[in-house]
mmCIF file of C-alpha atoms and ligand atoms in Angstrom:
data_model
loop_
_atom_site.group_PDB
_atom_site.id
_atom_site.type_symbol
_atom_site.label_atom_id
_atom_site.label_comp_id
_atom_site.label_asym_id
_atom_site.label_seq_id
_atom_site.Cartn_x
_atom_site.Cartn_y
_atom_site.Cartn_z
ATOM 1 C CA MET A 1 0.307 -0.093 0.000
ATOM 2 C CA ASN A 2 2.939 2.668 0.673
ATOM 3 C CA GLU A 3 4.076 2.003 -2.337
ATOM 4 C CA ARG A 4 0.974 2.514 -4.430
ATOM 5 C CA ILE A 5 0.212 5.631 -2.026
ATOM 6 C CA ASN A 6 3.527 7.121 -3.954
ATOM 7 C CA SER A 7 2.454 6.414 -7.025
ATOM 8 C CA VAL A 8 -0.698 8.325 -6.645
ATOM 9 C CA ARG A 9 0.633 10.704 -5.123
ATOM 10 C CA ALA A 10 3.175 11.029 -8.031
ATOM 11 C CA ALA A 11 0.185 10.688 -10.349
ATOM 12 C CA PHE A 12 -1.846 13.586 -8.879
ATOM 13 C CA LEU A 13 0.797 16.144 -9.251
ATOM 14 C CA ALA A 14 1.763 15.374 -12.583
ATOM 15 C CA ALA A 15 -2.064 15.795 -13.629
ATOM 16 C CA LEU A 16 -2.408 18.942 -11.796
ATOM 17 C CA GLY A 17 0.872 19.929 -13.237
ATOM 18 C CA ARG A 18 -0.845 19.937 -16.953
ATOM 19 C CA ALA A 19 -3.914 21.544 -15.636
ATOM 20 C CA THR A 20 -3.942 24.961 -17.733
ATOM 21 C CA THR A 21 -8.180 25.619 -17.540
ATOM 22 C CA GLU A 22 -10.544 25.525 -14.501
ATOM 23 C CA ALA A 23 -12.054 22.165 -16.254
ATOM 24 C CA ASP A 24 -8.414 20.196 -16.270
ATOM 25 C CA LEU A 25 -8.202 21.197 -12.829
ATOM 26 C CA ASP A 26 -11.665 19.623 -12.152
ATOM 27 C CA GLN A 27 -10.680 16.254 -13.801
ATOM 28 C CA VAL A 28 -7.906 16.487 -11.293
ATOM 29 C CA ARG A 29 -10.421 17.051 -8.810
ATOM 30 C CA VAL A 30 -12.661 14.613 -9.242
ATOM 31 C CA GLN A 31 -10.207 12.152 -9.914
ATOM 32 C CA PHE A 32 -8.012 12.421 -6.898
ATOM 33 C CA LEU A 33 -10.011 14.700 -4.422
ATOM 34 C CA SER A 34 -13.023 13.948 -4.303
ATOM 35 C CA ARG A 35 -15.021 11.416 -2.607
ATOM 36 C CA SER A 36 -15.256 8.988 -4.897
ATOM 37 C CA GLY A 37 -11.734 9.334 -5.802
ATOM 38 C CA ALA A 38 -8.045 8.076 -5.502
ATOM 39 C CA ILE A 39 -7.382 9.278 -2.101
ATOM 40 C CA ALA A 40 -11.138 8.556 -0.912
ATOM 41 C CA ASN A 41 -10.071 5.055 -1.660
ATOM 42 C CA PHE A 42 -7.281 4.299 0.222
ATOM 43 C CA PHE A 43 -9.165 5.754 3.009
ATOM 44 C CA GLU A 44 -11.712 2.730 2.223
ATOM 45 C CA GLU A 45 -8.737 0.045 2.185
ATOM 46 C CA MET A 46 -7.639 0.948 5.478
ATOM 47 C CA ARG A 47 -10.918 -0.942 6.932
ATOM 48 C CA SER A 48 -9.959 -4.233 5.725
ATOM 49 C CA ILE A 49 -5.843 -3.942 6.893
ATOM 50 C CA PRO A 50 -4.342 -5.536 9.900
ATOM 51 C CA VAL A 51 -4.656 -3.331 13.108
ATOM 52 C CA ALA A 52 -0.800 -3.137 13.779
ATOM 53 C CA GLU A 53 -0.304 -1.234 10.554
ATOM 54 C CA LYS A 54 -3.411 1.068 10.745
ATOM 55 C CA PRO A 55 -1.716 4.198 12.438
ATOM 56 C CA GLU A 56 1.253 3.942 10.312
ATOM 57 C CA MET A 57 -0.846 4.061 6.760
ATOM 58 C CA GLY A 58 -2.709 6.537 8.396
ATOM 59 C CA LYS A 59 -0.455 9.417 8.965
ATOM 60 C CA LEU A 60 0.404 8.404 5.561
ATOM 61 C CA LEU A 61 -2.922 8.638 3.654
ATOM 62 C CA ASN A 62 -2.781 11.774 6.040
ATOM 63 C CA ILE A 63 -0.241 13.781 5.101
ATOM 64 C CA LEU A 64 -1.458 12.926 1.291
ATOM 65 C CA LYS A 65 -4.563 13.558 1.164
ATOM 66 C CA SER A 66 -3.690 17.504 2.743
ATOM 67 C CA ASP A 67 -0.515 17.681 0.495
ATOM 68 C CA ALA A 68 -2.930 17.065 -2.175
ATOM 69 C CA GLN A 69 -5.255 19.494 -1.164
ATOM 70 C CA ALA A 70 -3.060 22.237 -0.572
ATOM 71 C CA ALA A 71 -1.019 22.021 -4.020
ATOM 72 C CA PHE A 72 -4.729 22.070 -5.715
ATOM 73 C CA ASP A 73 -5.625 25.002 -3.874
ATOM 74 C CA GLU A 74 -2.273 26.671 -4.613
ATOM 75 C CA LYS A 75 -2.530 25.506 -8.501
ATOM 76 C CA LYS A 76 -6.504 26.428 -8.739
ATOM 77 C CA GLY A 77 -5.719 30.337 -6.985
ATOM 78 C CA ALA A 78 -2.756 31.038 -10.148
ATOM 79 C CA LEU A 79 -5.062 29.841 -12.136
ATOM 80 C CA SER A 80 -7.881 32.574 -11.876
ATOM 81 C CA ALA A 81 -5.496 35.221 -11.014
ATOM 82 C CA SER A 82 -3.987 34.908 -14.488
ATOM 83 C CA GLU A 83 -7.525 34.565 -15.831
ATOM 84 C CA VAL A 84 -7.873 38.102 -14.356
ATOM 85 C CA SER A 85 -4.674 39.536 -15.354
ATOM 86 C CA GLY A 86 -5.742 38.684 -18.763
ATOM 87 C CA SER A 87 -1.502 36.870 -18.975
ATOM 88 C CA GLY A 88 -3.003 34.389 -21.150
ATOM 89 C CA PRO A 89 -2.597 33.680 -24.389
ATOM 90 C CA ILE A 90 -3.393 36.960 -26.043
ATOM 91 C CA ASP A 91 -5.083 37.491 -29.832
ATOM 92 C CA LEU A 92 -2.578 40.104 -31.487
ATOM 93 C CA SER A 93 -4.954 40.067 -34.580
ATOM 94 C CA LEU A 94 -7.542 41.831 -32.618
ATOM 95 C CA PRO A 95 -8.630 45.238 -33.667
ATOM 96 C CA GLY A 96 -8.406 47.958 -31.318
ATOM 97 C CA ARG A 97 -11.403 48.989 -29.236
ATOM 98 C CA PRO A 98 -11.851 52.787 -30.756
ATOM 99 C CA ARG A 99 -11.412 55.791 -28.309
ATOM 100 C CA PRO A 100 -14.019 58.657 -28.538
ATOM 101 C CA VAL A 101 -11.809 61.881 -29.111
ATOM 102 C CA GLY A 102 -13.322 65.037 -27.799
ATOM 103 C CA THR A 103 -13.117 68.806 -29.793
ATOM 104 C CA LYS A 104 -11.718 71.960 -28.641
ATOM 105 C CA HIS A 105 -14.312 74.341 -27.243
ATOM 106 C CA PRO A 106 -15.407 76.473 -29.902
ATOM 107 C CA LEU A 107 -14.559 79.788 -27.703
ATOM 108 C CA THR A 108 -11.012 77.742 -27.887
ATOM 109 C CA GLN A 109 -10.671 77.084 -30.903
ATOM 110 C CA THR A 110 -11.567 80.931 -31.827
ATOM 111 C CA ILE A 111 -9.148 82.106 -29.246
ATOM 112 C CA ASP A 112 -6.601 80.151 -30.698
ATOM 113 C CA ASP A 113 -6.856 80.807 -34.212
ATOM 114 C CA ILE A 114 -7.015 84.580 -33.267
ATOM 115 C CA LYS A 115 -3.749 84.030 -31.388
ATOM 116 C CA ARG A 116 -2.569 82.343 -34.673
ATOM 117 C CA ILE A 117 -3.362 85.515 -36.346
ATOM 118 C CA PHE A 118 -1.350 87.888 -34.318
ATOM 119 C CA VAL A 119 1.522 85.879 -33.437
ATOM 120 C CA SER A 120 2.274 85.401 -36.956
ATOM 121 C CA MET A 121 2.837 89.171 -37.258
ATOM 122 C CA GLY A 122 4.588 89.547 -33.886
ATOM 123 C CA PHE A 123 2.946 90.099 -31.267
ATOM 124 C CA SER A 124 3.293 87.922 -28.238
ATOM 125 C CA VAL A 125 0.432 86.510 -25.749
ATOM 126 C CA ALA A 126 0.351 87.964 -21.789
ATOM 127 C CA THR A 127 -2.068 87.354 -19.099
ATOM 128 C CA GLY A 128 -3.626 89.388 -16.276
ATOM 129 C CA PRO A 129 -5.843 89.088 -13.104
ATOM 130 C CA GLU A 130 -9.852 88.825 -13.351
ATOM 131 C CA ILE A 131 -9.884 90.610 -10.377
ATOM 132 C CA GLU A 132 -8.482 93.994 -10.592
ATOM 133 C CA THR A 133 -8.572 97.232 -8.636
ATOM 134 C CA ASP A 134 -10.518 100.341 -9.706
ATOM 135 C CA TYR A 135 -7.680 102.061 -10.561
ATOM 136 C CA TYR A 136 -6.286 99.277 -13.658
ATOM 137 C CA ASN A 137 -10.065 98.607 -14.600
ATOM 138 C CA PHE A 138 -10.995 102.493 -14.587
ATOM 139 C CA GLY A 139 -8.595 105.270 -13.289
ATOM 140 C CA ALA A 140 -5.078 104.162 -15.255
ATOM 141 C CA LEU A 141 -7.463 104.025 -18.554
ATOM 142 C CA ASN A 142 -8.629 107.664 -18.228
ATOM 143 C CA PHE A 143 -11.692 107.079 -17.015
ATOM 144 C CA PRO A 144 -12.744 110.005 -14.432
ATOM 145 C CA HIS A 145 -14.206 109.847 -11.121
ATOM 146 C CA ASP A 146 -18.071 109.991 -11.378
ATOM 147 C CA HIS A 147 -17.308 110.391 -15.034
ATOM 148 C CA PRO A 148 -20.379 108.312 -16.932
ATOM 149 C CA ALA A 149 -18.648 106.824 -19.321
ATOM 150 C CA ARG A 150 -17.478 104.539 -16.198
ATOM 151 C CA ASP A 151 -21.613 103.809 -16.699
ATOM 152 C CA MET A 152 -20.935 101.971 -20.302
ATOM 153 C CA GLN A 153 -19.663 99.095 -18.353
ATOM 154 C CA ASP A 154 -21.821 97.625 -15.686
ATOM 155 C CA THR A 155 -19.474 96.382 -12.584
ATOM 156 C CA PHE A 156 -19.617 93.971 -9.944
ATOM 157 C CA PHE A 157 -17.678 95.527 -7.346
ATOM 158 C CA ILE A 158 -16.194 93.344 -4.693
ATOM 159 C CA SER A 159 -15.980 96.681 -2.350
ATOM 160 C CA LYS A 160 -15.193 99.990 -3.233
ATOM 161 C CA GLU A 161 -11.917 99.606 -4.530
ATOM 162 C CA ILE A 162 -11.765 95.980 -5.529
ATOM 163 C CA LEU A 163 -13.952 94.332 -8.870
ATOM 164 C CA LEU A 164 -14.465 91.752 -11.760
ATOM 165 C CA ARG A 165 -12.465 93.965 -14.643
ATOM 166 C CA THR A 166 -15.445 94.028 -17.181
ATOM 167 C CA HIS A 167 -12.702 94.183 -19.880
ATOM 168 C CA THR A 168 -9.021 93.247 -20.587
ATOM 169 C CA SER A 169 -7.706 96.580 -21.071
ATOM 170 C CA PRO A 170 -6.363 96.578 -17.643
ATOM 171 C CA VAL A 171 -3.614 94.426 -19.010
ATOM 172 C CA GLN A 172 -2.696 96.905 -21.186
ATOM 173 C CA ILE A 173 -1.398 98.809 -17.996
ATOM 174 C CA ARG A 174 -0.111 96.155 -16.177
ATOM 175 C CA THR A 175 1.829 94.649 -19.369
ATOM 176 C CA MET A 176 2.931 98.307 -20.464
ATOM 177 C CA GLU A 177 4.342 99.090 -16.306
ATOM 178 C CA LYS A 178 6.272 96.096 -16.734
ATOM 179 C CA GLN A 179 8.132 96.711 -19.811
ATOM 180 C CA ARG A 180 9.234 99.202 -22.273
ATOM 181 C CA PRO A 181 8.635 100.062 -25.770
ATOM 182 C CA PRO A 182 8.191 98.254 -28.292
ATOM 183 C CA VAL A 183 5.102 96.386 -26.578
ATOM 184 C CA ARG A 184 2.955 94.475 -28.986
ATOM 185 C CA GLU A 185 1.043 92.051 -26.708
ATOM 186 C CA ILE A 186 -2.469 90.215 -27.814
ATOM 187 C CA MET A 187 -4.025 89.389 -24.067
ATOM 188 C CA PRO A 188 -6.942 86.681 -24.384
ATOM 189 C CA GLY A 189 -9.355 86.669 -20.728
ATOM 190 C CA ARG A 190 -12.514 86.224 -19.297
ATOM 191 C CA VAL A 191 -14.397 89.759 -18.412
ATOM 192 C CA TYR A 192 -17.380 89.992 -15.831
ATOM 193 C CA ARG A 193 -20.392 92.419 -16.059
ATOM 194 C CA ASN A 194 -23.667 93.007 -14.220
ATOM 195 C CA GLU A 195 -26.243 92.446 -17.244
ATOM 196 C CA ALA A 196 -29.517 90.298 -17.403
ATOM 197 C CA VAL A 197 -28.352 86.964 -19.042
ATOM 198 C CA SER A 198 -30.143 87.010 -22.774
ATOM 199 C CA ALA A 199 -29.314 85.788 -26.050
ATOM 200 C CA ARG A 200 -26.818 88.598 -26.496
ATOM 201 C CA SER A 201 -25.267 89.225 -23.355
ATOM 202 C CA LEU A 202 -23.744 86.814 -20.261
ATOM 203 C CA VAL A 203 -22.558 88.142 -17.393
ATOM 204 C CA SER A 204 -19.030 86.894 -18.437
ATOM 205 C CA PHE A 205 -17.288 86.139 -21.414
ATOM 206 C CA TYR A 206 -14.041 86.537 -22.917
ATOM 207 C CA GLN A 207 -12.274 88.942 -24.796
ATOM 208 C CA ILE A 208 -8.785 89.405 -26.768
ATOM 209 C CA GLU A 209 -7.190 92.312 -26.053
ATOM 210 C CA GLY A 210 -4.356 94.138 -28.474
ATOM 211 C CA LEU A 211 -1.316 96.650 -27.928
ATOM 212 C CA TYR A 212 1.160 98.016 -29.945
ATOM 213 C CA VAL A 213 3.404 101.067 -28.753
ATOM 214 C CA ASP A 214 6.550 102.017 -30.363
ATOM 215 C CA HIS A 215 8.321 104.893 -32.020
ATOM 216 C CA GLY A 216 5.750 106.364 -34.474
ATOM 217 C CA VAL A 217 3.008 103.998 -34.405
ATOM 218 C CA THR A 218 0.119 105.352 -36.899
ATOM 219 C CA PHE A 219 -3.306 104.974 -37.355
ATOM 220 C CA SER A 220 -2.712 103.703 -40.841
ATOM 221 C CA ASP A 221 -0.540 100.834 -38.691
ATOM 222 C CA LEU A 222 -3.891 100.082 -36.525
ATOM 223 C CA LYS A 223 -5.828 99.963 -39.727
ATOM 224 C CA GLY A 224 -3.127 97.879 -41.796
ATOM 225 C CA THR A 225 -3.242 95.299 -38.827
ATOM 226 C CA LEU A 226 -6.346 94.990 -38.555
ATOM 227 C CA VAL A 227 -7.601 94.812 -42.090
ATOM 228 C CA ALA A 228 -4.941 92.146 -42.734
ATOM 229 C CA PHE A 229 -6.292 90.221 -39.430
ATOM 230 C CA ALA A 230 -10.388 90.599 -40.591
ATOM 231 C CA ARG A 231 -8.835 89.024 -44.213
ATOM 232 C CA GLN A 232 -7.186 86.101 -42.372
ATOM 233 C CA PHE A 233 -10.128 85.472 -40.142
ATOM 234 C CA TYR A 234 -13.245 86.248 -41.643
ATOM 235 C CA GLY A 235 -12.210 85.605 -45.467
ATOM 236 C CA LYS A 236 -10.574 87.674 -48.322
ATOM 237 C CA ASP A 237 -13.152 88.836 -49.881
ATOM 238 C CA VAL A 238 -15.502 90.259 -46.405
ATOM 239 C CA LYS A 239 -15.527 94.087 -46.680
ATOM 240 C CA LEU A 240 -14.176 96.382 -43.869
ATOM 241 C CA LYS A 241 -15.179 99.727 -42.753
ATOM 242 C CA PHE A 242 -14.610 101.847 -39.713
ATOM 243 C CA ARG A 243 -16.751 103.676 -37.768
ATOM 244 C CA PRO A 244 -15.562 107.285 -35.084
ATOM 245 C CA THR A 245 -16.672 105.486 -31.818
ATOM 246 C CA PHE A 246 -15.448 106.885 -28.155
ATOM 247 C CA PHE A 247 -13.612 104.953 -25.758
ATOM 248 C CA PRO A 248 -12.126 107.212 -22.711
ATOM 249 C CA PHE A 249 -8.721 105.262 -23.115
ATOM 250 C CA THR A 250 -8.213 106.212 -26.330
ATOM 251 C CA GLU A 251 -8.165 108.934 -29.075
ATOM 252 C CA PRO A 252 -8.983 109.057 -31.460
ATOM 253 C CA SER A 253 -11.669 105.901 -31.595
ATOM 254 C CA ALA A 254 -13.225 103.660 -33.885
ATOM 255 C CA ASP A 255 -15.048 100.418 -34.314
ATOM 256 C CA MET A 256 -14.473 98.272 -37.104
ATOM 257 C CA TYR A 257 -17.457 96.359 -39.100
ATOM 258 C CA ILE A 258 -17.725 93.567 -41.587
ATOM 259 C CA SER A 259 -19.998 93.515 -44.449
ATOM 260 C CA CYS A 260 -23.208 91.255 -42.529
ATOM 261 C CA PHE A 261 -22.263 87.160 -43.793
ATOM 262 C CA LEU A 262 -25.764 86.466 -43.710
ATOM 263 C CA CYS A 263 -27.339 88.931 -46.501
ATOM 264 C CA LYS A 264 -23.907 89.886 -47.678
ATOM 265 C CA GLY A 265 -24.316 94.067 -47.083
ATOM 266 C CA LYS A 266 -28.353 94.225 -48.058
ATOM 267 C CA GLY A 267 -29.764 94.076 -45.175
ATOM 268 C CA CYS A 268 -31.515 90.924 -42.391
ATOM 269 C CA ARG A 269 -32.462 90.022 -39.549
ATOM 270 C CA MET A 270 -28.623 88.860 -37.744
ATOM 271 C CA CYS A 271 -27.044 92.655 -39.153
ATOM 272 C CA LYS A 272 -30.685 94.536 -38.044
ATOM 273 C CA GLN A 273 -31.369 95.890 -41.762
ATOM 274 C CA ALA A 274 -27.452 97.546 -41.306
ATOM 275 C CA GLY A 275 -25.839 95.364 -43.565
ATOM 276 C CA TRP A 276 -22.663 95.387 -41.564
ATOM 277 C CA LEU A 277 -21.529 93.956 -38.061
ATOM 278 C CA GLU A 278 -19.721 95.299 -35.826
ATOM 279 C CA ILE A 279 -16.381 93.612 -35.055
ATOM 280 C CA LEU A 280 -14.169 95.104 -31.961
ATOM 281 C CA GLY A 281 -13.192 98.440 -31.404
ATOM 282 C CA SER A 282 -10.151 100.137 -30.898
ATOM 283 C CA GLY A 283 -8.279 103.755 -31.364
ATOM 284 C CA MET A 284 -4.806 105.369 -30.950
ATOM 285 C CA VAL A 285 -3.485 104.833 -27.234
ATOM 286 C CA HIS A 286 -4.507 108.034 -25.426
ATOM 287 C CA PRO A 287 -1.668 109.808 -24.232
ATOM 288 C CA HIS A 288 -3.135 110.169 -20.584
ATOM 289 C CA VAL A 289 -2.917 106.392 -20.360
ATOM 290 C CA LEU A 290 0.739 106.352 -21.503
ATOM 291 C CA LYS A 291 1.560 108.489 -19.327
ATOM 292 C CA ASN A 292 -0.219 106.878 -16.199
ATOM 293 C CA VAL A 293 2.512 104.029 -17.154
ATOM 294 C CA GLY A 294 5.375 106.741 -17.578
ATOM 295 C CA TYR A 295 5.777 106.742 -21.192
ATOM 296 C CA ASP A 296 7.625 109.563 -22.818
ATOM 297 C CA THR A 297 4.509 110.341 -24.742
ATOM 298 C CA GLU A 298 6.829 113.286 -26.989
ATOM 299 C CA LYS A 299 8.663 109.885 -27.559
ATOM 300 C CA TYR A 300 5.713 106.926 -28.332
ATOM 301 C CA THR A 301 2.324 106.741 -29.946
ATOM 302 C CA GLY A 302 0.390 103.225 -30.335
ATOM 303 C CA PHE A 303 -2.392 101.313 -30.884
ATOM 304 C CA ALA A 304 -4.768 98.878 -29.099
ATOM 305 C CA PHE A 305 -8.157 96.843 -29.912
ATOM 306 C CA GLY A 306 -10.531 94.674 -28.282
ATOM 307 C CA MET A 307 -12.953 91.717 -29.321
ATOM 308 C CA GLY A 308 -15.483 89.659 -27.808
ATOM 309 C CA ILE A 309 -14.469 85.949 -28.517
ATOM 310 C CA GLU A 310 -18.461 84.951 -27.855
ATOM 311 C CA ARG A 311 -19.566 87.392 -30.653
ATOM 312 C CA THR A 312 -16.715 87.216 -32.999
ATOM 313 C CA ALA A 313 -17.106 83.033 -32.689
ATOM 314 C CA SER A 314 -21.211 83.671 -33.183
ATOM 315 C CA LEU A 315 -20.118 85.431 -36.517
ATOM 316 C CA ARG A 316 -18.117 83.013 -37.794
ATOM 317 C CA TYR A 317 -20.141 79.906 -36.911
ATOM 318 C CA GLY A 318 -23.825 81.606 -37.329
ATOM 319 C CA VAL A 319 -24.275 80.852 -33.578
ATOM 320 C CA ASP A 320 -27.947 83.151 -32.011
ATOM 321 C CA ASP A 321 -27.790 82.458 -28.828
ATOM 322 C CA LEU A 322 -24.693 83.266 -26.836
ATOM 323 C CA ARG A 323 -25.699 81.466 -24.233
ATOM 324 C CA LEU A 324 -25.270 78.051 -26.230
ATOM 325 C CA TYR A 325 -21.655 78.767 -25.952
ATOM 326 C CA TYR A 326 -22.317 77.940 -21.858
ATOM 327 C CA GLU A 327 -24.294 74.834 -21.671
ATOM 328 C CA ASN A 328 -21.589 72.264 -22.437
ATOM 329 C CA ASP A 329 -24.034 70.531 -24.282
ATOM 330 C CA VAL A 330 -22.496 67.712 -26.274
ATOM 331 C CA ARG A 331 -24.936 68.143 -29.588
ATOM 332 C CA PHE A 332 -23.718 71.477 -30.157
ATOM 333 C CA LEU A 333 -19.883 71.450 -29.071
ATOM 334 C CA ARG A 334 -20.029 68.604 -31.468
ATOM 335 C CA GLN A 335 -20.363 70.555 -34.732
ATOM 336 C CA PHE A 336 -17.453 72.675 -34.228
HETATM 337 N N1 LIG B 401 -12.317 97.578 -23.426
HETATM 338 C C1 LIG B 401 -13.100 98.164 -24.644
HETATM 339 C C2 LIG B 401 -14.259 97.527 -24.636
HETATM 340 O O1 LIG B 401 -14.641 96.276 -23.913
HETATM 341 C C3 LIG B 401 -12.867 97.504 -25.406
HETATM 342 C C4 LIG B 401 -11.263 98.518 -26.583
HETATM 343 C C5 LIG B 401 -9.881 97.944 -26.489
HETATM 344 C C6 LIG B 401 -11.395 99.386 -27.536
HETATM 345 C C7 LIG B 401 -8.494 98.941 -26.735
HETATM 346 C C8 LIG B 401 -10.330 99.976 -28.100
HETATM 347 C C9 LIG B 401 -8.901 100.049 -27.481
HETATM 348 O O2 LIG B 401 -15.295 97.387 -25.331
#
């Protein structure tokens, strides 16, 4: 019996070694460990062997049984772990799973495109804080105290002196304070105005500001730069015009218009029958502003401009409700 125990032990270990699947393993269990298996049969035989041999044989059988169970459990654990980690055979011919790729938000695309055009003309990009002081947002930009020009922009005040910037123009001041001319920067960023939200106005939106200050910068530089921008951004065939306007920080000041792309200038709902759409505000930097940052107004002149990004994007993509940009509806966003 002793010899047979040893040969069953060897047979069991060999079968266990060959097992590679759950099914193989189950066969090994039935053959050796189940109630009618080889090991159970030995215990059955124990009844008929001489009493003197019983303790010795019992001991051997118990060792066989517990060794076999331990080896079996270990193998079973290893097999299920390898199934979970997928380290089994790999089918290298399977096609990959496609992952959905997102797109950039239309406002980000618009900012990127505007930046690219101005960077190609030699501008660099600057940013400034969204929480500003009255001085940077108004005072340094030549808005006198108690002047009605401050009402052009409904301001969120945090305290008497601290506010949420209403435009990106304060970044002009911060840039010039840090740097001597030539200054050639564009300044994208978020701005805030205390207005009722509607299809045409938002409490928070993006602007992009531009500033060029150097020796002998003239109004024709302003026009040339902005016309070159508009032709690249809106297309070569677009008609352009400038119309005088007022900003405290520029003199003279001009709004720039493009011919309405919907009606080609005939007049429609989009352009409110005017045939023209305003795309940006601009002007020659007011000498008071240059003085406020310590620039010599005898030596330096400059121009500045600012445009709203949501509006710019809408003109380009034909979006008629600005709120759509902030609703994060993927059916809207996937179109860009
Ligand atoms: N800051 C102005 C606005 O928000 C735009 C502007 C910028 C006009 C620079 C002229 C020069 O309306």
